[in-house]
PDB file of C-alpha atoms in Angstrom:
ATOM      1  CA  THR A   1     -54.252 108.276 -45.906  1.00  0.00           C
ATOM      2  CA  GLY A   2     -53.715 111.175 -43.562  1.00  0.00           C
ATOM      3  CA  LYS A   3     -56.872 110.500 -41.515  1.00  0.00           C
ATOM      4  CA  LYS A   4     -56.689 110.818 -37.780  1.00  0.00           C
ATOM      5  CA  ASN A   5     -59.204 109.776 -35.098  1.00  0.00           C
ATOM      6  CA  ASN A   6     -59.096 110.902 -31.537  1.00  0.00           C
ATOM      7  CA  ILE A   7     -60.661 108.855 -28.753  1.00  0.00           C
ATOM      8  CA  VAL A   8     -61.247 110.527 -25.431  1.00  0.00           C
ATOM      9  CA  ILE A   9     -61.992 108.420 -22.376  1.00  0.00           C
ATOM     10  CA  ASN A  10     -63.502 110.174 -19.396  1.00  0.00           C
ATOM     11  CA  LYS A  11     -63.626 108.148 -16.212  1.00  0.00           C
ATOM     12  CA  ASP A  12     -66.967 109.605 -15.111  1.00  0.00           C
ATOM     13  CA  GLN A  13     -68.794 108.927 -18.357  1.00  0.00           C
ATOM     14  CA  HIS A  14     -71.336 106.034 -18.207  1.00  0.00           C
ATOM     15  CA  ARG A  15     -70.179 104.973 -14.754  1.00  0.00           C
ATOM     16  CA  LEU A  16     -72.182 104.443 -11.617  1.00  0.00           C
ATOM     17  CA  ASN A  17     -71.630 106.951  -8.865  1.00  0.00           C
ATOM     18  CA  GLU A  18     -71.282 105.958  -5.212  1.00  0.00           C
ATOM     19  CA  ASP A  19     -74.961 106.594  -4.425  1.00  0.00           C
ATOM     20  CA  GLU A  20     -76.122 104.345  -7.254  1.00  0.00           C
ATOM     21  CA  ILE A  21     -73.745 101.571  -6.189  1.00  0.00           C
ATOM     22  CA  GLU A  22     -74.926 101.816  -2.587  1.00  0.00           C
ATOM     23  CA  ARG A  23     -78.579 101.706  -3.692  1.00  0.00           C
ATOM     24  CA  MET A  24     -77.938  98.584  -5.789  1.00  0.00           C
ATOM     25  CA  ILE A  25     -76.214  96.839  -2.879  1.00  0.00           C
ATOM     26  CA  ASN A  26     -79.107  97.702  -0.549  1.00  0.00           C
ATOM     27  CA  ASP A  27     -81.634  96.414  -3.094  1.00  0.00           C
ATOM     28  CA  ALA A  28     -79.716  93.155  -3.463  1.00  0.00           C
ATOM     29  CA  GLU A  29     -79.664  92.665   0.313  1.00  0.00           C
ATOM     30  CA  LYS A  30     -83.339  93.570   0.593  1.00  0.00           C
ATOM     31  CA  PHE A  31     -84.391  91.039  -2.056  1.00  0.00           C
ATOM     32  CA  ALA A  32     -81.996  88.244  -1.030  1.00  0.00           C
ATOM     33  CA  GLU A  33     -84.532  86.613   1.317  1.00  0.00           C
ATOM     34  CA  SER A  34     -87.269  86.814  -1.298  1.00  0.00           C
ATOM     35  CA  ASP A  35     -84.939  85.298  -3.893  1.00  0.00           C
ATOM     36  CA  LYS A  36     -84.058  82.473  -1.502  1.00  0.00           C
ATOM     37  CA  LYS A  37     -87.737  81.668  -0.867  1.00  0.00           C
ATOM     38  CA  THR A  38     -88.483  81.738  -4.578  1.00  0.00           C
ATOM     39  CA  LYS A  39     -85.605  79.372  -5.278  1.00  0.00           C
ATOM     40  CA  GLU A  40     -86.803  76.958  -2.570  1.00  0.00           C
ATOM     41  CA  LYS A  41     -90.307  77.072  -4.018  1.00  0.00           C
ATOM     42  CA  VAL A  42     -89.092  76.382  -7.558  1.00  0.00           C
ATOM     43  CA  ASP A  43     -86.852  73.541  -6.349  1.00  0.00           C
ATOM     44  CA  ALA A  44     -89.708  71.956  -4.374  1.00  0.00           C
ATOM     45  CA  LYS A  45     -92.039  72.241  -7.379  1.00  0.00           C
ATOM     46  CA  ASN A  46     -89.454  70.670  -9.678  1.00  0.00           C
ATOM     47  CA  ASP A  47     -88.775  67.844  -7.193  1.00  0.00           C
ATOM     48  CA  LEU A  48     -92.457  66.997  -6.853  1.00  0.00           C
ATOM     49  CA  GLU A  49     -93.141  67.214 -10.568  1.00  0.00           C
ATOM     50  CA  SER A  50     -90.077  65.177 -11.492  1.00  0.00           C
ATOM     51  CA  PHE A  51     -90.827  62.487  -8.905  1.00  0.00           C
ATOM     52  CA  ALA A  52     -94.487  62.171  -9.942  1.00  0.00           C
ATOM     53  CA  TYR A  53     -93.705  61.829 -13.649  1.00  0.00           C
ATOM     54  CA  SER A  54     -90.792  59.471 -12.954  1.00  0.00           C
ATOM     55  CA  VAL A  55     -93.023  57.190 -10.895  1.00  0.00           C
ATOM     56  CA  LYS A  56     -95.687  57.161 -13.599  1.00  0.00           C
ATOM     57  CA  THR A  57     -93.098  56.307 -16.253  1.00  0.00           C
ATOM     58  CA  GLN A  58     -91.612  53.453 -14.201  1.00  0.00           C
ATOM     59  CA  VAL A  59     -94.992  51.944 -13.392  1.00  0.00           C
ATOM     60  CA  ASN A  60     -96.166  52.123 -17.002  1.00  0.00           C
ATOM     61  CA  ASP A  61     -92.943  50.602 -18.404  1.00  0.00           C
ATOM     62  CA  LYS A  62     -93.963  46.983 -19.000  1.00  0.00           C
ATOM     63  CA  GLU A  63     -90.361  45.828 -19.469  1.00  0.00           C
ATOM     64  CA  LYS A  64     -89.249  47.048 -16.063  1.00  0.00           C
ATOM     65  CA  ALA A  65     -91.122  47.724 -12.820  1.00  0.00           C
ATOM     66  CA  GLY A  66     -94.508  48.047 -14.532  1.00  0.00           C
ATOM     67  CA  GLY A  67     -94.345  44.500 -15.833  1.00  0.00           C
ATOM     68  CA  LYS A  68     -93.691  43.110 -12.350  1.00  0.00           C
ATOM     69  CA  LEU A  69     -96.381  44.990 -10.409  1.00  0.00           C
ATOM     70  CA  SER A  70     -99.950  43.818  -9.940  1.00  0.00           C
ATOM     71  CA  ASP A  71    -102.683  45.820 -11.636  1.00  0.00           C
ATOM     72  CA  ALA A  72    -103.907  46.998  -8.226  1.00  0.00           C
ATOM     73  CA  ASP A  73    -100.422  48.307  -7.300  1.00  0.00           C
ATOM     74  CA  LYS A  74    -100.065  50.012 -10.677  1.00  0.00           C
ATOM     75  CA  ASP A  75    -103.451  51.665 -10.272  1.00  0.00           C
ATOM     76  CA  THR A  76    -102.584  52.807  -6.738  1.00  0.00           C
ATOM     77  CA  VAL A  77     -99.262  54.360  -7.818  1.00  0.00           C
ATOM     78  CA  ASN A  78    -100.685  55.915 -10.990  1.00  0.00           C
ATOM     79  CA  LYS A  79    -103.616  57.401  -9.092  1.00  0.00           C
ATOM     80  CA  ALA A  80    -101.351  58.871  -6.394  1.00  0.00           C
ATOM     81  CA  ALA A  81     -98.937  60.298  -8.993  1.00  0.00           C
ATOM     82  CA  GLN A  82    -101.793  61.809 -11.014  1.00  0.00           C
ATOM     83  CA  GLU A  83    -103.304  63.318  -7.864  1.00  0.00           C
ATOM     84  CA  SER A  84     -99.953  64.987  -7.125  1.00  0.00           C
ATOM     85  CA  ILE A  85     -99.703  66.320 -10.673  1.00  0.00           C
ATOM     86  CA  ASP A  86    -103.284  67.621 -10.533  1.00  0.00           C
ATOM     87  CA  TRP A  87    -102.635  69.195  -7.127  1.00  0.00           C
ATOM     88  CA  LEU A  88     -99.547  70.914  -8.495  1.00  0.00           C
ATOM     89  CA  GLU A  89    -101.453  72.320 -11.472  1.00  0.00           C
ATOM     90  CA  LYS A  90    -104.156  73.722  -9.170  1.00  0.00           C
ATOM     91  CA  ASN A  91    -101.669  75.062  -6.593  1.00  0.00           C
ATOM     92  CA  GLN A  92     -98.993  76.769  -8.683  1.00  0.00           C
ATOM     93  CA  ASN A  93     -98.554  79.422  -5.989  1.00  0.00           C
ATOM     94  CA  ALA A  94     -98.262  76.986  -3.079  1.00  0.00           C
ATOM     95  CA  GLU A  95     -95.380  77.457  -0.672  1.00  0.00           C
ATOM     96  CA  ALA A  96     -92.324  75.191  -0.735  1.00  0.00           C
ATOM     97  CA  GLU A  97     -93.398  73.424   2.465  1.00  0.00           C
ATOM     98  CA  GLU A  98     -96.768  72.525   0.953  1.00  0.00           C
ATOM     99  CA  MET A  99     -95.066  71.074  -2.123  1.00  0.00           C
ATOM    100  CA  LYS A 100     -92.645  69.100   0.041  1.00  0.00           C
ATOM    101  CA  ALA A 101     -95.585  67.738   2.041  1.00  0.00           C
ATOM    102  CA  GLN A 102     -97.314  66.702  -1.180  1.00  0.00           C
ATOM    103  CA  LYS A 103     -94.153  64.890  -2.335  1.00  0.00           C
ATOM    104  CA  LYS A 104     -93.895  63.131   1.027  1.00  0.00           C
ATOM    105  CA  LYS A 105     -97.516  62.033   0.701  1.00  0.00           C
ATOM    106  CA  LEU A 106     -96.756  60.556  -2.737  1.00  0.00           C
ATOM    107  CA  GLU A 107     -93.604  58.855  -1.423  1.00  0.00           C
ATOM    108  CA  GLU A 108     -95.635  57.253   1.386  1.00  0.00           C
ATOM    109  CA  VAL A 109     -97.852  55.589  -1.228  1.00  0.00           C
ATOM    110  CA  VAL A 110     -95.105  54.630  -3.683  1.00  0.00           C
ATOM    111  CA  GLN A 111     -92.311  53.522  -1.336  1.00  0.00           C
ATOM    112  CA  PRO A 112     -94.014  50.431   0.182  1.00  0.00           C
ATOM    113  CA  ILE A 113     -95.034  49.153  -3.254  1.00  0.00           C
ATOM    114  CA  MET A 114     -91.567  49.641  -4.748  1.00  0.00           C
ATOM    115  CA  SER A 115     -89.910  48.137  -1.659  1.00  0.00           C
ATOM    116  CA  LYS A 116     -92.099  45.075  -2.012  1.00  0.00           C
ATOM    117  CA  LEU A 117     -91.053  44.815  -5.651  1.00  0.00           C
ATOM    118  CA  TYR A 118     -87.353  45.013  -4.770  1.00  0.00           C
ATOM    119  CA  GLN A 119     -87.740  42.444  -1.994  1.00  0.00           C
ATOM    120  CA  GLN A 120     -89.260  40.048  -4.508  1.00  0.00           C
ATOM    121  CA  GLY A 121     -86.296  40.702  -6.777  1.00  0.00           C
ATOM    122  CA  GLY A 122     -88.608  41.661  -9.599  1.00  0.00           C
ATOM    123  CA  ALA A 123     -87.371  45.095 -10.512  1.00  0.00           C
ATOM    124  CA  GLY A 124     -84.181  43.956 -12.210  1.00  0.00           C
ATOM    125  CA  GLN A 125     -82.470  47.103 -11.016  1.00  0.00           C
ATOM    126  CA  ALA A 126     -80.140  48.069  -8.216  1.00  0.00           C
ATOM    127  CA  PRO A 127     -81.186  47.073  -4.689  1.00  0.00           C
ATOM    128  CA  PRO A 128     -82.611  49.745  -2.413  1.00  0.00           C
ATOM    129  CA  PRO A 129     -80.162  51.867  -0.399  1.00  0.00           C
ATOM    130  CA  GLY A 130     -78.499  49.894   2.401  1.00  0.00           C
ATOM    131  CA  GLY A 131     -79.183  46.644   0.576  1.00  0.00           C
ATOM    132  CA  GLN A 132     -77.412  43.354   1.180  1.00  0.00           C
ATOM    133  CA  ASP A 133     -74.705  44.031  -1.412  1.00  0.00           C
ATOM    134  CA  GLN A 134     -73.177  46.733   0.755  1.00  0.00           C
ATOM    135  CA  GLN A 135     -73.198  44.617   3.911  1.00  0.00           C
ATOM    136  CA  GLN A 136     -71.603  41.470   2.477  1.00  0.00           C
ATOM    137  CA  GLN A 137     -68.462  43.041   1.052  1.00  0.00           C
ATOM    138  CA  PRO A 138     -65.428  42.417   3.272  1.00  0.00           C
ATOM    139  CA  PRO A 139     -63.188  45.371   4.016  1.00  0.00           C
ATOM    140  CA  PRO A 140     -60.273  45.723   1.590  1.00  0.00           C
ATOM    141  CA  GLN A 141     -57.043  44.189   2.840  1.00  0.00           C
ATOM    142  CA  GLN A 142     -53.817  46.070   2.614  1.00  0.00           C
ATOM    143  CA  ASP A 143     -50.896  44.646   0.725  1.00  0.00           C
ATOM    144  CA  PRO A 144     -48.023  44.107   3.226  1.00  0.00           C
ATOM    145  CA  LYS A 145     -45.523  45.286   0.569  1.00  0.00           C
ATOM    146  CA  THR A 146     -47.044  48.750   0.419  1.00  0.00           C
ATOM    147  CA  GLU A 147     -46.902  49.357   4.171  1.00  0.00           C
ATOM    148  CA  LEU A 148     -43.778  51.288   5.170  1.00  0.00           C
TER     149      LEU A 148
END
């Protein structure tokens, strides 16, 4: 066809110079602490929100934990979970520590009720951490043939 195209690549074209690179590094270091705090806040918010909705779902599931709990226990757990959700909606800008404290407050209401349910054997799910299943298993014995 006889057509020819020339491409010229200049190393300085559309590249960052040393000053710009240094400025970007300084900005990243300056905002690292802020980014860390924001991440902690988002994680704490997600933990609280997830836990509150999970608890409400479990308590309202009539085939599982909800069917085994008394109406008073269900009301107590639902009220505490809803209070946490309402608190979260009103305190969107709360610090991570405040959100963690709110989750702990919810756990203090929910944990005794769920523990009671597991002790009665009514949940039909895995035993709580450190349950009897872990303690009753004997240590595995080694096969004498494999020892050298």
